[in-house]
C-alpha cells in the first residue's frame, strides 16, 4: 500500500539516510525556512510515521542475520521458535539467556524508538508555533494529535520493554542530550497524556486516499492497551466503549485479513503501511524462503495444541481430534495461522511444506504465498501492511477488563462475538452459562492467544498476566532440539539499556537485574 513519505531534509535533523520524497530534492532547506506552511507540517508528520517502517520496528526481517522487528515478538514467549546462534540476533538468544547489554537488538530498538520520539518532538514544537495565517487551528490540532499519537506509541514500547528510560519531551541541544532515566510510571503517565490528547483531536476517519493516518479509534485503542497493561480496568472500559461506537466490525474472513487483499478491512484500526513497488521499501516480515516458510519463526507445538476443535473442545477431550491428522476439525484460525506438514505454502509453485522447521510447523499468517504479479519474489521486500491494532483485540481487551472487575455477563458476549466470525461455538454451548471468574479467565486467555497469535503481542500478554515462567516451561515441554530456554526473572521480562548508550551517557544507569 501507499508508502508514507519523509521529507529529505530530515536526513540532516534525524540521521536518516533514505530519500523518500518523490519530488525535487529539498535537502538544502535550513530549519528556519521550513515549518512555514501546512504542507511543511504534513511532511514533518510523515517523517515520524516513517520511523515505524524501520526493520527493528514493523518492516521486520526474513533471516536471523539482522535484528528482529515487532512482527517477530511472539518469539519472546511460548508461541514461536526463533533460530539461535552467534550469527543470529533475534529473540531466540534472549529466550536462552545468551544475551547481555551489548546485544545488538537492544541498541537498535532503543535508537529507532528515540529517533521516532525525536522527530515527534520536533514536529510538536514547530507546528505549535505556526501562526493561523499558515495553518488553521483545527488542522494544526489534527496534525499535532498525530505527532502525540506516534510519540505515545513509541513510548509505550519503551515502557513495556525497557521500563525505566529517559522521558524526552522537547528538542534537545547537544549539551542537553545526556539525561538520566525516568521511572516506568512517569513514562506510562506520559503515554496516557499523549494518547488522550490524540484521541480528543483526531478525526474518526479520513478520505480513502489518506487511509493509514492515525484516527481517534487508533489513539483510544493504544490507550486501552496501555491501561490494560497497567491494570487500569476502568480506563480500558471507557476507551473501548467509545471505540465500539465508531463503526468498526469484525471481518468475515479471518485469513484474508493478513494479506494485501484485506488491508482496507473495517476491522483494522491502525496499521503500518507498505507498498511493494516503492524502492527501498524494506518490508520483509511477510517474506519467506522458497523451500521453507520462515525457518527462523516457526510456531511452537504448545501453541498449535491450544487451538480448539470445531466442537469448541480442546484436543485432549474432543472426539473430533485425530493425532494422525491434527489439522482436521480445528478452529479455522489454526490453519489460517499455521502450516502443517503437507500444506501447500507456495501456490504458484504448488510447493508443499515438508515439515522441515525445528518445530515441524510453519508460519502462515502474514506470509506471502506466491511471487507478485510484477515478478517480485517471495523472499524480496513486499507490500504487506502490518496491523498494529484491530477490532478483535479491542473486544478481547474489554472482555479482560470486565472479567478482572468481576463483571462477567458481557464477557460471554464479547468472546462469542470473536468466535462467531470463524463459526466456532459459543462459550455457553460448550462450557456452560455460569462459569466462575477463574474458569472464564482461562477461556478468555486461550481465546486471546489463538485470535492474536503471531501478531507480536504474546510478550505483552504473558508479562501482564504474570505467566512468563509458565510459558518458559511450556517451551521446554515441546522439546525442540537444542532449544531449552531458562526463566531468569527480570532478565526474561525486560530489556537492558544498551551498553553503548551507558558508555556515552554518564547520567544513565543500567536497569535493575541487568547490572
Tab-separated table of C-alpha atoms in Angstrom:
chain	number	residue	atom	x	y	z
A	1	UNK	CA	0.000	0.000	0.000
A	2	UNK	CA	0.960	3.680	-0.108
A	3	UNK	CA	4.396	4.319	1.363
A	4	UNK	CA	4.316	7.093	3.938
A	5	UNK	CA	6.783	9.698	2.709
A	6	UNK	CA	9.509	11.558	4.566
A	7	UNK	CA	10.938	14.921	3.618
A	8	UNK	CA	14.568	14.685	2.554
A	9	UNK	CA	15.765	17.399	4.902
A	10	UNK	CA	15.130	15.114	7.854
A	11	UNK	CA	18.291	13.326	6.758
A	12	UNK	CA	20.099	16.247	8.388
A	13	UNK	CA	17.999	16.520	11.526
A	14	UNK	CA	17.321	12.848	12.229
A	15	UNK	CA	20.339	10.984	10.829
A	16	UNK	CA	18.070	9.290	8.280
A	17	UNK	CA	19.824	8.008	5.158
A	18	UNK	CA	16.749	7.463	2.950
A	19	UNK	CA	15.303	9.745	0.283
A	20	UNK	CA	11.589	9.055	0.227
A	21	UNK	CA	10.046	12.136	-1.303
A	22	UNK	CA	9.151	11.785	-4.968
A	23	UNK	CA	9.821	15.406	-5.890
A	24	UNK	CA	12.910	17.596	-6.426
A	25	UNK	CA	15.412	17.388	-3.604
A	26	UNK	CA	14.880	19.751	-0.695
A	27	UNK	CA	17.998	18.740	1.201
A	28	UNK	CA	19.335	22.297	1.113
A	29	UNK	CA	16.465	23.639	3.198
A	30	UNK	CA	17.511	25.115	6.521
A	31	UNK	CA	15.248	24.542	9.505
A	32	UNK	CA	14.362	28.238	9.712
A	33	UNK	CA	12.986	28.036	6.156
A	34	UNK	CA	10.767	25.098	6.972
A	35	UNK	CA	7.621	24.782	9.123
A	36	UNK	CA	6.112	27.677	7.166
A	37	UNK	CA	3.092	26.020	5.556
A	38	UNK	CA	0.558	23.310	6.229
A	39	UNK	CA	2.358	21.147	3.659
A	40	UNK	CA	5.600	21.551	5.623
A	41	UNK	CA	3.801	20.406	8.752
A	42	UNK	CA	2.333	17.394	6.970
A	43	UNK	CA	5.734	16.356	5.665
A	44	UNK	CA	7.117	16.658	9.187
A	45	UNK	CA	4.399	14.256	10.355
A	46	UNK	CA	5.292	11.859	7.523
A	47	UNK	CA	8.826	11.747	8.878
A	48	UNK	CA	7.546	10.402	12.199
A	49	UNK	CA	5.440	7.722	10.508
A	50	UNK	CA	8.497	6.672	8.537
A	51	UNK	CA	10.156	5.563	11.775
A	52	UNK	CA	7.547	2.836	12.151
A	53	UNK	CA	8.912	1.258	8.973
A	54	UNK	CA	12.359	0.599	10.430
A	55	UNK	CA	13.379	-3.060	10.250
A	56	UNK	CA	13.706	-3.207	14.022
A	57	UNK	CA	10.136	-1.932	14.310
A	58	UNK	CA	7.472	-3.027	11.830
A	59	UNK	CA	9.109	-3.864	8.492
A	60	UNK	CA	10.913	-6.803	10.082
A	61	UNK	CA	13.344	-9.260	8.538
A	62	UNK	CA	13.448	-12.607	6.798
A	63	UNK	CA	16.586	-14.157	8.210
A	64	UNK	CA	18.395	-14.095	11.529
A	65	UNK	CA	21.345	-12.043	10.348
A	66	UNK	CA	19.590	-8.788	11.198
A	67	UNK	CA	17.689	-7.869	14.339
A	68	UNK	CA	14.069	-8.981	14.514
A	69	UNK	CA	11.254	-6.427	14.413
A	70	UNK	CA	7.922	-6.318	16.262
A	71	UNK	CA	6.235	-8.812	13.870
A	72	UNK	CA	8.535	-11.482	15.394
A	73	UNK	CA	7.904	-10.588	19.025
A	74	UNK	CA	5.784	-13.682	19.613
A	75	UNK	CA	9.222	-15.344	19.695
A	76	UNK	CA	9.621	-13.615	23.086
A	77	UNK	CA	7.423	-16.262	24.659
A	78	UNK	CA	5.884	-19.665	24.002
A	79	UNK	CA	4.148	-19.029	20.662
A	80	UNK	CA	7.025	-19.082	18.201
A	81	UNK	CA	10.536	-20.560	17.989
A	82	UNK	CA	13.375	-18.347	16.797
A	83	UNK	CA	16.670	-19.716	15.481
A	84	UNK	CA	19.685	-19.016	17.663
A	85	UNK	CA	23.461	-18.940	17.420
A	86	UNK	CA	26.263	-16.465	17.073
A	87	UNK	CA	25.078	-15.303	13.635
A	88	UNK	CA	21.547	-14.651	14.850
A	89	UNK	CA	20.480	-11.561	16.769
A	90	UNK	CA	16.809	-12.235	17.358
A	91	UNK	CA	14.612	-13.278	20.288
A	92	UNK	CA	15.867	-16.878	20.463
A	93	UNK	CA	19.122	-15.936	22.146
A	94	UNK	CA	17.178	-13.778	24.606
A	95	UNK	CA	14.991	-16.761	25.486
A	96	UNK	CA	18.065	-18.932	26.043
A	97	UNK	CA	19.734	-16.243	28.142
A	98	UNK	CA	22.609	-15.843	25.703
A	99	UNK	CA	22.459	-12.043	25.780
A	100	UNK	CA	23.839	-9.127	27.727
A	101	UNK	CA	23.503	-5.326	27.420
A	102	UNK	CA	25.811	-5.419	24.385
A	103	UNK	CA	23.274	-7.443	22.349
A	104	UNK	CA	22.560	-5.688	19.058
A	105	UNK	CA	18.780	-5.953	19.235
A	106	UNK	CA	18.592	-3.770	22.347
A	107	UNK	CA	20.742	-0.993	20.891
A	108	UNK	CA	18.981	-0.979	17.523
A	109	UNK	CA	15.497	-0.864	19.042
A	110	UNK	CA	16.460	1.870	21.525
A	111	UNK	CA	17.934	4.054	18.781
A	112	UNK	CA	14.939	3.575	16.481
A	113	UNK	CA	12.359	4.380	19.152
A	114	UNK	CA	14.170	7.500	20.341
A	115	UNK	CA	14.713	8.638	16.757
A	116	UNK	CA	10.946	8.461	16.280
A	117	UNK	CA	10.403	10.313	19.561
A	118	UNK	CA	12.877	12.992	18.452
A	119	UNK	CA	11.011	13.507	15.198
A	120	UNK	CA	7.727	13.751	17.097
A	121	UNK	CA	9.181	16.345	19.460
A	122	UNK	CA	10.499	18.354	16.509
A	123	UNK	CA	7.084	18.353	14.867
A	124	UNK	CA	5.230	19.183	18.091
A	125	UNK	CA	7.464	22.167	18.889
A	126	UNK	CA	7.400	23.632	15.390
A	127	UNK	CA	3.790	23.008	14.432
A	128	UNK	CA	2.691	24.517	17.758
A	129	UNK	CA	4.431	27.763	16.779
A	130	UNK	CA	2.887	28.056	13.320
A	131	UNK	CA	0.584	31.098	13.011
A	132	UNK	CA	-3.077	30.976	11.964
A	133	UNK	CA	-2.091	32.558	8.654
A	134	UNK	CA	-0.155	29.378	7.814
A	135	UNK	CA	-2.487	26.726	9.205
A	136	UNK	CA	-5.946	26.699	10.770
A	137	UNK	CA	-6.298	25.815	14.433
A	138	UNK	CA	-8.338	22.718	13.581
A	139	UNK	CA	-5.776	21.415	11.109
A	140	UNK	CA	-2.933	22.279	13.481
A	141	UNK	CA	-4.528	20.275	16.282
A	142	UNK	CA	-5.136	17.309	13.964
A	143	UNK	CA	-1.500	17.220	12.886
A	144	UNK	CA	-0.272	17.730	16.435
A	145	UNK	CA	-2.556	14.898	17.507
A	146	UNK	CA	-0.834	12.560	15.036
A	147	UNK	CA	2.557	13.540	16.447
A	148	UNK	CA	1.323	12.955	20.004
A	149	UNK	CA	-0.186	9.604	18.970
A	150	UNK	CA	3.073	8.434	17.459
A	151	UNK	CA	5.121	9.649	20.411
A	152	UNK	CA	2.735	7.804	22.710
A	153	UNK	CA	3.117	4.647	20.629
A	154	UNK	CA	6.917	4.847	20.693
A	155	UNK	CA	6.961	5.451	24.439
A	156	UNK	CA	4.522	2.587	25.033
A	157	UNK	CA	7.177	0.274	23.570
A	158	UNK	CA	9.849	1.897	25.739
A	159	UNK	CA	7.690	1.310	28.818
A	160	UNK	CA	6.852	-2.330	28.079
A	161	UNK	CA	10.321	-3.494	27.082
A	162	UNK	CA	12.801	-1.198	28.853
A	163	UNK	CA	10.572	0.084	31.698
A	164	UNK	CA	12.828	2.813	33.109
A	165	UNK	CA	14.308	5.131	30.471
A	166	UNK	CA	14.739	8.827	29.674
A	167	UNK	CA	11.499	10.727	29.086
A	168	UNK	CA	12.390	13.342	26.481
A	169	UNK	CA	9.608	15.760	25.544
A	170	UNK	CA	11.433	18.532	23.710
A	171	UNK	CA	14.008	19.068	21.009
A	172	UNK	CA	17.398	18.789	22.650
A	173	UNK	CA	20.581	20.677	22.005
A	174	UNK	CA	23.696	18.537	22.139
A	175	UNK	CA	24.615	19.746	25.614
A	176	UNK	CA	21.135	18.749	26.854
A	177	UNK	CA	21.129	15.246	25.426
A	178	UNK	CA	22.862	13.447	28.296
A	179	UNK	CA	19.975	12.801	30.661
A	180	UNK	CA	19.099	10.377	33.435
A	181	UNK	CA	16.315	7.814	33.423
A	182	UNK	CA	12.731	8.460	34.358
A	183	UNK	CA	10.600	5.882	36.108
A	184	UNK	CA	8.279	3.461	34.386
A	185	UNK	CA	5.349	5.261	35.995
A	186	UNK	CA	6.419	8.635	34.616
A	187	UNK	CA	6.718	7.199	31.114
A	188	UNK	CA	3.347	5.461	31.386
A	189	UNK	CA	1.681	8.642	32.612
A	190	UNK	CA	3.062	10.495	29.598
A	191	UNK	CA	1.779	7.793	27.240
A	192	UNK	CA	-1.701	8.364	28.667
A	193	UNK	CA	-1.369	12.154	28.271
A	194	UNK	CA	-0.167	11.901	24.670
A	195	UNK	CA	-2.823	9.417	23.620
A	196	UNK	CA	-5.596	11.314	25.405
A	197	UNK	CA	-4.692	14.495	23.522
A	198	UNK	CA	-4.573	12.494	20.300
A	199	UNK	CA	-7.955	10.882	20.903
A	200	UNK	CA	-9.520	14.287	21.584
A	201	UNK	CA	-8.225	15.871	18.389
A	202	UNK	CA	-8.001	13.116	15.773
A	203	UNK	CA	-10.874	12.506	13.330
A	204	UNK	CA	-12.840	9.270	13.304
A	205	UNK	CA	-11.726	8.591	9.718
A	206	UNK	CA	-10.068	10.079	6.630
A	207	UNK	CA	-10.857	10.100	2.913
A	208	UNK	CA	-9.800	6.883	1.194
A	209	UNK	CA	-6.690	8.494	-0.295
A	210	UNK	CA	-5.436	9.295	3.221
A	211	UNK	CA	-6.100	5.856	4.695
A	212	UNK	CA	-3.372	4.903	7.147
A	213	UNK	CA	-3.138	8.029	9.284
A	214	UNK	CA	-3.922	7.625	12.960
A	215	UNK	CA	-7.576	8.096	13.898
A	216	UNK	CA	-9.454	8.648	17.115
A	217	UNK	CA	-10.040	4.886	17.291
A	218	UNK	CA	-6.317	4.201	16.972
A	219	UNK	CA	-5.471	6.566	19.826
A	220	UNK	CA	-8.183	5.115	22.043
A	221	UNK	CA	-7.095	1.568	21.218
A	222	UNK	CA	-3.439	2.077	22.117
A	223	UNK	CA	-4.620	3.974	25.202
A	224	UNK	CA	-6.753	0.959	26.170
A	225	UNK	CA	-3.745	-1.309	25.634
A	226	UNK	CA	-1.637	0.859	27.940
A	227	UNK	CA	-4.361	0.901	30.591
A	228	UNK	CA	-4.755	-2.875	30.357
A	229	UNK	CA	-1.026	-3.420	30.802
A	230	UNK	CA	-1.199	-1.282	33.957
A	231	UNK	CA	-4.387	-2.952	35.183
A	232	UNK	CA	-6.392	0.270	34.989
A	233	UNK	CA	-9.509	-1.620	34.009
A	234	UNK	CA	-11.884	1.327	34.148
A	235	UNK	CA	-9.641	3.149	31.713
A	236	UNK	CA	-9.900	0.145	29.374
A	237	UNK	CA	-13.685	0.090	29.657
A	238	UNK	CA	-14.004	3.813	28.970
A	239	UNK	CA	-11.756	3.712	25.904
A	240	UNK	CA	-13.233	0.546	24.400
A	241	UNK	CA	-16.804	1.735	24.952
A	242	UNK	CA	-16.107	4.703	22.695
A	243	UNK	CA	-14.293	2.600	20.078
A	244	UNK	CA	-17.353	0.350	19.834
A	245	UNK	CA	-19.399	3.330	18.629
A	246	UNK	CA	-17.019	4.240	15.776
A	247	UNK	CA	-18.183	1.745	13.159
A	248	UNK	CA	-15.501	-0.955	13.328
A	249	UNK	CA	-16.564	-4.534	12.629
A	250	UNK	CA	-15.023	-7.991	12.593
A	251	UNK	CA	-14.016	-9.108	9.110
A	252	UNK	CA	-15.945	-12.131	7.883
A	253	UNK	CA	-12.730	-13.693	6.502
A	254	UNK	CA	-10.088	-14.138	9.185
A	255	UNK	CA	-7.386	-15.489	6.869
A	256	UNK	CA	-7.859	-12.689	4.337
A	257	UNK	CA	-7.177	-10.042	6.999
A	258	UNK	CA	-3.458	-10.829	6.958
A	259	UNK	CA	-2.979	-10.453	3.214
A	260	UNK	CA	-2.772	-7.415	0.942
A	261	UNK	CA	-6.370	-8.095	-0.095
A	262	UNK	CA	-7.504	-7.431	3.484
A	263	UNK	CA	-5.639	-4.194	4.129
A	264	UNK	CA	-8.696	-1.920	3.973
A	265	UNK	CA	-10.878	-4.083	6.232
A	266	UNK	CA	-13.180	-2.310	8.687
A	267	UNK	CA	-11.620	-4.453	11.394
A	268	UNK	CA	-8.262	-2.688	11.087
A	269	UNK	CA	-7.950	0.301	13.415
A	270	UNK	CA	-4.289	1.117	12.800
A	271	UNK	CA	-1.634	-0.454	10.592
A	272	UNK	CA	1.852	0.363	9.380
A	273	UNK	CA	1.599	0.626	5.624
A	274	UNK	CA	3.925	-0.608	2.890
A	275	UNK	CA	3.948	-0.532	-0.911
A	276	UNK	CA	5.720	-3.316	-2.746
A	277	UNK	CA	6.534	-1.141	-5.745
A	278	UNK	CA	8.304	1.626	-3.796
A	279	UNK	CA	12.094	1.425	-3.871
A	280	UNK	CA	13.873	0.739	-0.562
A	281	UNK	CA	10.540	-0.435	0.802
A	282	UNK	CA	12.158	-2.877	3.255
A	283	UNK	CA	9.017	-4.838	4.233
A	284	UNK	CA	10.269	-8.348	4.946
A	285	UNK	CA	8.041	-9.619	7.756
A	286	UNK	CA	5.809	-11.251	5.104
A	287	UNK	CA	8.734	-12.675	3.108
A	288	UNK	CA	9.576	-16.364	3.071
A	289	UNK	CA	12.124	-18.730	1.626
A	290	UNK	CA	11.302	-20.763	-1.463
A	291	UNK	CA	11.985	-24.079	0.253
A	292	UNK	CA	10.647	-23.461	3.753
A	293	UNK	CA	8.189	-20.969	5.324
A	294	UNK	CA	10.173	-18.559	7.516
A	295	UNK	CA	12.527	-21.037	9.153
A	296	UNK	CA	13.528	-18.522	11.855
A	297	UNK	CA	9.952	-18.063	13.164
A	298	UNK	CA	8.314	-21.468	13.477
A	299	UNK	CA	5.134	-21.891	15.555
A	300	UNK	CA	5.577	-23.959	18.708
A	301	UNK	CA	3.672	-27.196	19.310
A	302	UNK	CA	2.141	-25.867	22.532
A	303	UNK	CA	0.540	-23.033	20.528
A	304	UNK	CA	-0.802	-25.453	17.927
A	305	UNK	CA	-2.251	-27.653	20.661
A	306	UNK	CA	-4.104	-24.700	22.228
A	307	UNK	CA	-6.434	-24.332	19.225
A	308	UNK	CA	-9.765	-25.994	19.962
A	309	UNK	CA	-11.539	-28.435	17.699
A	310	UNK	CA	-14.576	-27.237	15.781
A	311	UNK	CA	-16.843	-28.526	18.564
A	312	UNK	CA	-15.242	-25.987	20.893
A	313	UNK	CA	-13.419	-28.596	22.937
A	314	UNK	CA	-9.649	-28.987	23.445
A	315	UNK	CA	-7.761	-31.711	21.635
A	316	UNK	CA	-7.458	-33.635	24.922
A	317	UNK	CA	-11.233	-34.201	25.170
A	318	UNK	CA	-12.727	-33.680	21.712
A	319	UNK	CA	-13.783	-36.829	19.796
A	320	UNK	CA	-13.067	-34.874	16.607
A	321	UNK	CA	-9.313	-34.747	17.206
A	322	UNK	CA	-7.129	-37.208	15.324
A	323	UNK	CA	-3.459	-37.140	16.313
A	324	UNK	CA	-2.575	-38.725	12.969
A	325	UNK	CA	-4.143	-35.769	11.150
A	326	UNK	CA	-4.028	-32.884	13.632
A	327	UNK	CA	-5.038	-30.140	11.160
A	328	UNK	CA	-8.517	-31.596	10.606
A	329	UNK	CA	-11.577	-30.371	12.543
A	330	UNK	CA	-9.712	-27.497	14.163
A	331	UNK	CA	-10.675	-23.891	14.848
A	332	UNK	CA	-10.291	-22.208	11.396
A	333	UNK	CA	-7.831	-19.733	12.916
A	334	UNK	CA	-5.414	-22.624	13.376
A	335	UNK	CA	-4.978	-23.416	9.678
A	336	UNK	CA	-5.110	-19.693	8.808
A	337	UNK	CA	-2.129	-19.136	11.120
A	338	UNK	CA	-0.076	-22.331	10.886
A	339	UNK	CA	1.197	-24.640	8.160
A	340	UNK	CA	1.079	-28.359	8.844
A	341	UNK	CA	3.278	-30.819	7.010
A	342	UNK	CA	1.876	-31.346	3.523
A	343	UNK	CA	0.141	-27.967	3.282
A	344	UNK	CA	0.819	-26.028	0.077
A	345	UNK	CA	2.778	-22.946	1.126
A	346	UNK	CA	3.777	-21.619	-2.317
A	347	UNK	CA	0.731	-21.664	-4.534
A	348	UNK	CA	2.455	-20.519	-7.720
A	349	UNK	CA	4.881	-23.453	-7.483
A	350	UNK	CA	2.416	-25.872	-5.882
A	351	UNK	CA	5.090	-26.470	-3.251
A	352	UNK	CA	4.182	-28.349	-0.089
A	353	UNK	CA	5.624	-27.700	3.357
A	354	UNK	CA	7.922	-30.601	4.195
A	355	UNK	CA	7.690	-30.080	7.948
A	356	UNK	CA	11.346	-29.109	7.838
A	357	UNK	CA	11.378	-26.457	10.570
A	358	UNK	CA	12.701	-27.037	14.075
A	359	UNK	CA	9.158	-27.363	15.441
A	360	UNK	CA	7.700	-29.205	12.410
A	361	UNK	CA	5.214	-26.352	11.912
A	362	UNK	CA	5.359	-23.310	9.634
A	363	UNK	CA	4.077	-19.744	9.897
A	364	UNK	CA	1.231	-18.974	7.526
A	365	UNK	CA	-0.289	-15.798	8.981
A	366	UNK	CA	1.087	-12.744	7.130
A	367	UNK	CA	3.405	-14.876	4.970
A	368	UNK	CA	3.210	-14.429	1.188
A	369	UNK	CA	2.200	-17.474	-0.833
A	370	UNK	CA	3.350	-16.517	-4.339
A	371	UNK	CA	5.520	-14.103	-6.282
A	372	UNK	CA	3.795	-10.804	-7.069
A	373	UNK	CA	2.062	-10.106	-10.371
A	374	UNK	CA	5.073	-7.946	-11.259
A	375	UNK	CA	7.510	-10.787	-10.583
A	376	UNK	CA	8.774	-9.795	-7.117
A	377	UNK	CA	9.945	-12.961	-5.370
A	378	UNK	CA	8.508	-14.122	-2.048
A	379	UNK	CA	11.921	-13.560	-0.465
A	380	UNK	CA	12.148	-9.911	-1.632
A	381	UNK	CA	10.674	-6.803	0.032
A	382	UNK	CA	6.892	-6.844	-0.220
A	383	UNK	CA	3.845	-4.667	0.279
A	384	UNK	CA	2.021	-6.225	3.234
A	385	UNK	CA	0.732	-3.803	5.881
A	386	UNK	CA	1.284	-4.810	9.495
A	387	UNK	CA	-1.759	-4.483	11.740
A	388	UNK	CA	-0.831	-2.753	14.989
A	389	UNK	CA	-4.398	-2.751	16.318
A	390	UNK	CA	-7.630	-4.362	15.184
A	391	UNK	CA	-11.176	-4.561	16.470
A	392	UNK	CA	-10.976	-8.158	17.741
A	393	UNK	CA	-8.186	-7.066	20.083
A	394	UNK	CA	-10.388	-4.234	21.353
A	395	UNK	CA	-13.239	-6.660	22.121
A	396	UNK	CA	-10.897	-9.011	23.973
A	397	UNK	CA	-9.256	-6.171	25.909
A	398	UNK	CA	-12.711	-5.066	27.014
A	399	UNK	CA	-13.610	-8.645	27.948
A	400	UNK	CA	-10.484	-8.902	30.101
A	401	UNK	CA	-11.184	-5.624	31.884
A	402	UNK	CA	-14.733	-6.734	32.641
A	403	UNK	CA	-13.590	-10.146	33.809
A	404	UNK	CA	-10.945	-8.723	36.146
A	405	UNK	CA	-13.549	-6.441	37.718
A	406	UNK	CA	-15.869	-9.473	38.058
A	407	UNK	CA	-18.469	-8.150	35.623
A	408	UNK	CA	-18.929	-11.434	33.802
A	409	UNK	CA	-22.136	-11.135	31.783
A	410	UNK	CA	-20.756	-9.140	28.853
A	411	UNK	CA	-17.584	-11.239	28.775
A	412	UNK	CA	-19.528	-14.110	27.216
A	413	UNK	CA	-20.970	-11.802	24.566
A	414	UNK	CA	-17.581	-10.409	23.603
A	415	UNK	CA	-15.818	-13.781	23.371
A	416	UNK	CA	-18.739	-15.244	21.442
A	417	UNK	CA	-18.634	-12.329	19.013
A	418	UNK	CA	-14.987	-13.065	18.228
A	419	UNK	CA	-15.675	-16.794	17.918
A	420	UNK	CA	-18.706	-16.326	15.683
A	421	UNK	CA	-16.577	-14.744	12.970
A	422	UNK	CA	-14.902	-18.144	12.433
A	423	UNK	CA	-18.064	-20.175	13.152
A	424	UNK	CA	-16.833	-21.532	16.474
A	425	UNK	CA	-19.459	-22.458	19.096
A	426	UNK	CA	-20.351	-20.159	21.976
A	427	UNK	CA	-18.810	-20.460	25.409
A	428	UNK	CA	-22.185	-21.306	26.943
A	429	UNK	CA	-22.919	-24.130	24.496
A	430	UNK	CA	-19.652	-25.864	25.335
A	431	UNK	CA	-18.694	-24.871	28.879
A	432	UNK	CA	-21.965	-23.676	30.376
A	433	UNK	CA	-23.514	-20.290	31.250
A	434	UNK	CA	-22.489	-19.787	34.873
A	435	UNK	CA	-18.729	-20.145	34.954
A	436	UNK	CA	-16.540	-18.896	37.757
A	437	UNK	CA	-14.234	-15.949	37.206
A	438	UNK	CA	-11.275	-18.340	37.227
A	439	UNK	CA	-12.785	-20.660	34.621
A	440	UNK	CA	-13.794	-17.798	32.369
A	441	UNK	CA	-10.320	-16.261	32.701
A	442	UNK	CA	-8.783	-19.476	31.334
A	443	UNK	CA	-11.151	-19.390	28.361
A	444	UNK	CA	-10.505	-15.710	27.670
A	445	UNK	CA	-6.746	-16.089	27.787
A	446	UNK	CA	-6.863	-19.019	25.385
A	447	UNK	CA	-9.154	-17.028	23.083
A	448	UNK	CA	-6.776	-14.107	23.080
A	449	UNK	CA	-3.857	-16.388	22.323
A	450	UNK	CA	-5.383	-18.105	19.298
A	451	UNK	CA	-7.024	-14.962	17.913
A	452	UNK	CA	-3.862	-12.823	18.088
A	453	UNK	CA	-1.137	-15.431	17.564
A	454	UNK	CA	1.927	-14.240	15.615
A	455	UNK	CA	0.870	-10.600	15.861
A	456	UNK	CA	3.685	-9.605	18.236
A	457	UNK	CA	1.590	-9.328	21.414
A	458	UNK	CA	2.438	-12.515	23.307
A	459	UNK	CA	5.196	-10.953	25.442
A	460	UNK	CA	2.780	-8.139	26.346
A	461	UNK	CA	0.187	-10.698	27.473
A	462	UNK	CA	2.465	-13.077	29.359
A	463	UNK	CA	4.145	-10.295	31.274
A	464	UNK	CA	0.833	-8.632	32.182
A	465	UNK	CA	-0.684	-11.916	33.372
A	466	UNK	CA	2.378	-12.911	35.375
A	467	UNK	CA	2.654	-16.190	33.440
A	468	UNK	CA	6.039	-15.788	31.794
A	469	UNK	CA	7.661	-18.526	33.848
A	470	UNK	CA	4.911	-20.995	32.873
A	471	UNK	CA	5.496	-20.051	29.232
A	472	UNK	CA	9.160	-20.998	29.551
A	473	UNK	CA	8.113	-24.376	30.931
A	474	UNK	CA	5.705	-24.886	28.025
A	475	UNK	CA	8.593	-24.322	25.614
A	476	UNK	CA	10.739	-26.851	27.468
A	477	UNK	CA	7.907	-29.378	27.285
A	478	UNK	CA	7.836	-29.019	23.487
A	479	UNK	CA	11.370	-30.459	23.374
A	480	UNK	CA	12.615	-28.551	20.334
A	481	UNK	CA	16.146	-29.873	19.762
A	482	UNK	CA	18.744	-27.539	21.254
A	483	UNK	CA	16.139	-25.002	22.416
A	484	UNK	CA	15.758	-25.077	26.189
A	485	UNK	CA	15.011	-21.583	27.480
A	486	UNK	CA	15.552	-20.942	31.159
A	487	UNK	CA	13.424	-18.399	33.024
A	488	UNK	CA	15.707	-15.798	34.596
A	489	UNK	CA	13.272	-13.479	36.345
A	490	UNK	CA	13.663	-9.837	35.357
A	491	UNK	CA	16.066	-10.813	32.551
A	492	UNK	CA	13.230	-12.736	30.923
A	493	UNK	CA	10.719	-9.899	31.257
A	494	UNK	CA	12.658	-6.709	30.469
A	495	UNK	CA	15.333	-5.467	28.094
A	496	UNK	CA	18.528	-3.837	29.370
A	497	UNK	CA	19.633	-0.412	28.274
A	498	UNK	CA	22.244	-0.887	25.591
A	499	UNK	CA	25.748	-0.737	26.998
A	500	UNK	CA	26.730	1.613	24.176
A	501	UNK	CA	24.205	4.162	25.478
A	502	UNK	CA	25.522	3.893	29.029
A	503	UNK	CA	29.091	4.271	27.786
A	504	UNK	CA	28.367	7.654	26.195
A	505	UNK	CA	25.925	8.988	28.806
A	506	UNK	CA	27.228	9.070	32.359
A	507	UNK	CA	23.756	10.064	33.589
A	508	UNK	CA	22.343	6.655	32.628
A	509	UNK	CA	22.445	3.656	34.937
A	510	UNK	CA	21.623	0.098	33.940
A	511	UNK	CA	18.154	-1.245	34.669
A	512	UNK	CA	17.619	-3.460	37.698
A	513	UNK	CA	18.677	-7.048	37.208
A	514	UNK	CA	20.959	-6.288	34.271
A	515	UNK	CA	23.875	-4.661	36.139
